[in-house]
Short mmCIF file of C-alpha atoms and ligand atoms in Angstrom, two decimals:
data_model
loop_
_atom_site.label_atom_id
_atom_site.label_comp_id
_atom_site.label_asym_id
_atom_site.label_seq_id
_atom_site.Cartn_x
_atom_site.Cartn_y
_atom_site.Cartn_z
CA MET A 3 11.83 8.80 23.55
CA ILE A 4 11.27 7.36 20.17
CA GLY A 5 13.52 8.99 17.64
CA ARG A 6 14.38 7.99 14.13
CA GLY A 7 16.38 4.99 15.24
CA GLY A 8 16.85 6.16 18.85
CA ARG A 9 14.78 3.38 20.38
CA GLY A 10 15.95 0.41 18.45
CA TRP A 11 13.28 0.50 15.74
CA PRO A 12 14.00 -2.02 13.03
CA PRO A 13 15.69 0.01 10.25
CA ALA A 14 13.20 -1.43 7.75
CA LEU A 15 10.43 0.58 9.44
CA LEU A 16 12.20 3.91 9.40
CA PRO A 17 11.89 4.78 5.70
CA CYS A 18 8.12 4.62 6.25
CA ALA A 19 8.35 7.09 9.11
CA VAL A 20 8.10 10.19 6.91
CA MET A 21 5.07 12.39 7.27
CA THR A 22 4.56 15.76 5.61
CA PRO A 23 2.71 18.43 7.60
CA GLU A 24 0.11 18.58 4.81
CA ARG A 25 -0.56 14.87 4.94
CA TYR A 26 -0.82 14.93 8.73
CA ALA A 27 -3.24 17.90 8.56
CA LYS A 28 -5.42 15.86 6.20
CA ILE A 29 -5.35 12.88 8.56
CA LEU A 30 -6.50 15.13 11.44
CA ARG A 31 -9.21 16.73 9.31
CA VAL A 32 -10.61 13.34 8.39
CA LEU A 33 -10.41 11.98 11.95
CA HIS A 34 -12.22 15.07 13.27
CA ARG A 35 -15.17 14.02 11.12
CA ARG A 36 -15.16 10.32 11.90
CA GLN A 37 -18.48 8.99 13.22
CA PRO A 38 -17.83 6.24 15.77
CA THR A 39 -21.60 5.89 16.23
CA LEU A 40 -22.28 4.97 12.60
CA THR A 41 -21.36 1.56 11.24
CA VAL A 42 -22.32 -1.33 8.99
CA LEU A 43 -22.50 -5.07 9.58
CA MET A 44 -21.92 -7.06 6.39
CA ASP A 45 -23.48 -10.48 6.77
CA GLN A 46 -21.68 -12.90 4.47
CA VAL A 47 -21.21 -10.35 1.70
CA ASN A 48 -18.85 -12.47 -0.34
CA LYS A 49 -17.79 -10.59 -3.45
CA PRO A 50 -14.52 -8.70 -2.88
CA HIS A 51 -15.54 -5.80 -5.14
CA ASN A 52 -18.75 -5.33 -3.13
CA LEU A 53 -16.90 -5.45 0.19
CA SER A 54 -14.36 -2.94 -1.11
CA ALA A 55 -17.06 -0.62 -2.46
CA ILE A 56 -18.88 -0.69 0.89
CA ILE A 57 -15.69 0.09 2.80
CA ARG A 58 -14.93 2.99 0.45
CA THR A 59 -18.38 4.39 1.09
CA CYS A 60 -17.84 3.90 4.84
CA ASP A 61 -14.65 5.95 4.57
CA ALA A 62 -16.46 8.66 2.57
CA VAL A 63 -19.23 9.13 5.11
CA GLY A 64 -16.91 8.86 8.12
CA VAL A 65 -17.55 5.37 9.50
CA LEU A 66 -14.75 4.63 11.96
CA GLU A 67 -15.11 0.87 12.16
CA ALA A 68 -17.17 -1.64 10.16
CA HIS A 69 -18.24 -5.19 11.02
CA ALA A 70 -18.40 -8.35 8.96
CA VAL A 71 -19.46 -11.95 9.23
CA PRO A 72 -17.28 -13.81 6.68
CA PRO A 73 -19.06 -16.01 4.15
CA ASP A 74 -19.17 -19.63 5.17
CA ASP A 75 -17.89 -20.85 1.81
CA GLY A 76 -14.45 -21.28 3.36
CA ARG A 77 -12.92 -18.37 1.45
CA PRO A 78 -11.31 -15.53 3.43
CA LEU A 79 -12.85 -12.09 3.26
CA GLU A 80 -11.02 -10.05 0.70
CA PHE A 81 -10.81 -6.35 -0.03
CA GLU A 82 -9.38 -5.33 -3.38
CA GLY A 83 -7.26 -8.41 -3.51
CA HIS A 84 -5.98 -8.12 0.06
CA ALA A 85 -6.94 -10.85 2.50
CA PHE A 86 -9.26 -9.64 5.26
CA GLU A 87 -6.45 -9.87 7.79
CA ALA A 88 -4.22 -7.51 5.85
CA THR A 89 -3.96 -4.15 7.50
CA SER A 90 -2.80 -1.79 4.79
CA GLY A 91 -2.88 -0.98 1.15
CA SER A 92 -6.55 -0.23 0.47
CA ALA A 93 -9.62 1.59 1.76
CA HIS A 94 -9.83 -0.65 4.80
CA LYS A 95 -6.59 0.96 5.99
CA TRP A 96 -8.84 3.86 7.02
CA VAL A 97 -11.83 1.80 8.18
CA ARG A 98 -11.08 -1.12 10.45
CA VAL A 99 -13.23 -4.17 9.89
CA GLN A 100 -14.10 -6.23 12.92
CA ARG A 101 -14.87 -9.85 12.23
CA HIS A 102 -17.77 -11.73 13.90
CA ALA A 103 -18.64 -15.43 13.95
CA ASP A 104 -22.36 -15.02 13.29
CA ALA A 105 -24.84 -12.28 12.47
CA VAL A 106 -27.21 -12.68 15.41
CA GLY A 107 -24.31 -12.61 17.87
CA ALA A 108 -22.94 -9.50 16.16
CA VAL A 109 -26.35 -7.80 16.22
CA ARG A 110 -26.72 -8.52 19.97
CA GLY A 111 -23.21 -7.31 20.67
CA LEU A 112 -23.77 -4.03 18.82
CA GLN A 113 -27.09 -3.50 20.57
CA ALA A 114 -25.36 -4.06 23.92
CA ARG A 115 -23.00 -1.22 22.93
CA GLY A 116 -25.98 1.09 22.37
CA PHE A 117 -26.38 0.80 18.60
CA GLN A 118 -29.78 0.48 16.97
CA VAL A 119 -29.43 -2.16 14.27
CA LEU A 120 -31.34 -1.48 11.07
CA ALA A 121 -31.60 -4.59 8.89
CA THR A 122 -32.01 -3.98 5.17
CA HIS A 123 -34.74 -6.53 4.83
CA LEU A 124 -38.21 -6.71 3.33
CA SER A 125 -40.67 -7.87 6.01
CA GLN A 126 -44.06 -6.99 7.52
CA ARG A 127 -42.39 -4.38 9.69
CA SER A 128 -40.12 -2.81 7.05
CA VAL A 129 -40.10 0.97 6.80
CA ASP A 130 -38.69 3.36 4.20
CA TYR A 131 -34.98 3.81 4.95
CA ARG A 132 -35.48 7.62 5.06
CA ASP A 133 -37.80 7.27 8.06
CA ALA A 134 -35.00 6.03 10.32
CA ASP A 135 -33.17 8.38 12.69
CA TYR A 136 -29.49 7.99 11.81
CA THR A 137 -28.36 10.58 14.34
CA ARG A 138 -28.78 7.78 16.91
CA PRO A 139 -25.90 5.28 17.23
CA THR A 140 -26.73 3.15 14.19
CA CYS A 141 -25.57 -0.02 12.51
CA VAL A 142 -26.89 -0.86 9.03
CA LEU A 143 -27.07 -4.62 8.54
CA LEU A 144 -26.43 -5.66 4.93
CA GLY A 145 -27.07 -9.10 3.48
CA ALA A 146 -25.39 -11.55 1.15
CA GLU A 147 -25.82 -11.05 -2.57
CA LYS A 148 -27.75 -14.29 -3.03
CA TRP A 149 -29.74 -14.68 0.17
CA GLY A 150 -30.01 -11.25 1.72
CA VAL A 151 -30.07 -10.76 5.48
CA ASN A 152 -30.89 -13.98 7.30
CA ASP A 153 -34.30 -14.04 9.00
CA ALA A 154 -32.99 -14.53 12.53
CA ALA A 155 -30.70 -11.51 12.27
CA ALA A 156 -33.49 -9.40 10.73
CA GLU A 157 -35.76 -10.37 13.64
CA ALA A 158 -33.06 -9.54 16.18
CA ALA A 159 -32.59 -6.09 14.59
CA ASP A 160 -34.35 -3.06 16.02
CA ALA A 161 -36.02 -2.26 12.71
CA ASN A 162 -36.15 -3.41 9.10
CA ILE A 163 -35.59 -0.81 6.40
CA VAL A 164 -35.96 -0.86 2.62
CA ILE A 165 -35.11 1.39 -0.28
CA PRO A 166 -38.36 1.57 -2.28
CA MET A 167 -38.06 -0.21 -5.64
CA TYR A 168 -40.36 0.71 -8.57
CA GLY A 169 -38.61 -1.18 -11.31
CA MET A 170 -38.70 -4.70 -12.73
CA VAL A 171 -35.89 -6.02 -10.53
CA GLN A 172 -36.46 -6.63 -6.83
CA SER A 173 -33.18 -5.51 -5.30
CA LEU A 174 -30.15 -3.29 -5.71
CA ASN A 175 -26.53 -4.33 -5.65
CA VAL A 176 -25.53 -4.49 -1.98
CA SER A 177 -22.88 -1.79 -2.30
CA VAL A 178 -25.35 0.54 -4.01
CA ALA A 179 -27.89 -0.08 -1.22
CA ALA A 180 -25.18 0.58 1.39
CA ALA A 181 -24.20 3.86 -0.27
CA THR A 182 -27.79 5.04 -0.58
CA ILE A 183 -28.48 4.45 3.11
CA LEU A 184 -25.12 5.71 4.41
CA PHE A 185 -25.42 8.97 2.51
CA GLU A 186 -28.88 9.49 4.00
CA ALA A 187 -27.20 8.94 7.38
CA GLN A 188 -24.54 11.49 6.40
CA ARG A 189 -27.27 13.98 5.33
CA GLN A 190 -29.06 13.67 8.66
CA ARG A 191 -25.83 13.88 10.67
CA LEU A 192 -24.63 16.94 8.74
CA ALA A 193 -27.95 18.65 9.45
CA ALA A 194 -27.53 17.77 13.14
CA GLY A 195 -24.01 19.25 13.22
CA MET A 196 -22.39 15.89 13.91
CA TYR A 197 -19.47 16.51 11.55
CA ALA A 198 -18.75 19.94 13.00
CA ALA A 199 -17.09 18.77 16.21
CA PRO A 200 -14.95 15.66 16.77
CA GLN A 201 -16.93 12.63 17.90
CA LEU A 202 -13.75 10.83 18.95
CA SER A 203 -12.25 11.53 22.38
CA PRO A 204 -8.90 13.37 22.42
CA ASP A 205 -7.11 10.11 23.31
CA GLU A 206 -8.80 8.20 20.50
CA LEU A 207 -7.99 10.99 18.07
CA ARG A 208 -4.32 11.00 19.08
CA ASN A 209 -4.05 7.21 18.85
CA ARG A 210 -5.80 6.92 15.51
CA ALA A 211 -3.74 9.81 14.10
CA PHE A 212 -0.56 8.01 15.07
CA GLU A 213 -1.80 4.71 13.58
CA TRP A 214 -2.75 6.38 10.30
CA ALA A 215 0.41 8.44 10.09
CA TYR A 216 2.81 5.66 11.11
CA PRO A 217 1.12 2.29 10.54
CA ASP A 218 4.32 0.24 10.80
CA LEU A 219 5.60 2.02 13.89
CA SER A 220 2.20 1.78 15.56
CA ALA A 221 2.14 -1.97 14.90
CA ALA A 222 5.64 -2.24 16.38
CA CYS A 223 4.51 -0.27 19.47
CA ARG A 224 1.54 -2.62 19.96
CA GLU A 225 3.76 -5.65 19.55
CA ARG A 226 6.16 -4.30 22.18
CA ASN A 227 3.26 -3.23 24.39
CA GLU A 228 4.61 0.32 24.38
CA PRO A 229 2.56 3.53 24.30
CA TYR A 230 2.55 5.52 21.10
CA PRO A 231 5.00 8.48 21.15
CA LEU A 232 3.55 11.98 21.16
CA LEU A 233 3.76 13.64 17.77
CA ASP A 234 4.25 17.36 17.36
CA ASP A 235 1.56 19.55 15.78
CA THR A 236 2.81 18.77 12.30
CA GLY A 237 2.90 15.02 12.85
CA GLN A 238 6.63 14.63 13.34
CA LEU A 239 8.14 12.02 15.64
CA PRO A 240 10.06 13.29 18.70
CA ALA A 241 13.72 13.94 17.93
N1 LIG B 330 -32.29 -12.22 -3.06
C1 LIG B 330 -31.85 -11.36 -2.01
C2 LIG B 330 -32.99 -11.11 -1.04
O1 LIG B 330 -34.04 -11.69 -1.18
O2 LIG B 330 -32.83 -10.32 -0.08
C3 LIG B 330 -31.32 -10.10 -2.62
C4 LIG B 330 -30.16 -9.60 -1.88
S1 LIG B 330 -29.60 -8.05 -2.44
C5 LIG B 330 -28.88 -8.37 -3.97
C6 LIG B 330 -28.20 -7.89 -1.39
C7 LIG B 330 -28.34 -6.94 -0.28
O3 LIG B 330 -28.42 -5.60 -0.77
C8 LIG B 330 -29.55 -7.09 0.61
O4 LIG B 330 -29.41 -8.08 1.56
C9 LIG B 330 -29.62 -5.71 1.24
O5 LIG B 330 -28.63 -5.63 2.24
C10 LIG B 330 -29.22 -4.81 0.10
N2 LIG B 330 -30.38 -4.33 -0.69
C11 LIG B 330 -30.60 -4.55 -2.00
N3 LIG B 330 -31.71 -3.93 -2.38
C12 LIG B 330 -32.21 -3.28 -1.30
C13 LIG B 330 -33.35 -2.44 -1.08
N4 LIG B 330 -34.21 -2.17 -2.04
N5 LIG B 330 -33.53 -1.96 0.18
C14 LIG B 330 -32.65 -2.25 1.17
N6 LIG B 330 -31.59 -3.02 1.00
C15 LIG B 330 -31.34 -3.55 -0.21
#
């Protein structure tokens, strides 16, 4: 049994192991609405504030896990000043970001997992973003600020979507485009009742709840290859 010190946890972790029932109830409420079948793939989006804004929007609409191909300018991906690899301290604490080596490989991998990939890309086959069915498992592919989505990835995608533009400029900021599309996905999913019942399995819910409630202890469990302890209904560790 893991107690507060009963299983040899490093004392430095224990002050973090405090969870109020209210906070735990919020964690459960949010996890009950997470949408594991909705995600984004950020292809070389290189400005930290854009990455952070996209991840915040992902959290707001219930994306469980996002995907990113880091820019090939040699700089690490950053979110709000935290290196990509960092695991806490900002919005990406609530939305894991999985890293991929290249966009086409990532598109193929997501398709193999049953996702339709919608590339935000102007082409002969582009359709209005509102015509897509976001109740299907969906990944929205977003491009770099300068170059957009690369042609090979756009071709590999299941469809190309655009937000109609009637102004003098040709494109939106990438985080604005992401929010526009993800909130359309949220609208469709709400109408389909997809936020009304948990989309995560009971095991996934339990594991994610433990990771969110006790990030340091969960990291220690993974390091030791030990199962997470069962929390009580209010999120407290076993005595
Ligand atoms: N010069 C780039 C191009 O030709 O694609 C502009 C890239 S735009 C600033 C950055 C990203 O924002 C795009 O790759 C796309 O993901 C998204 N985006 C911007 N405007 C969009 C729109 N009207 N429809 C769909 N996506 C858009």
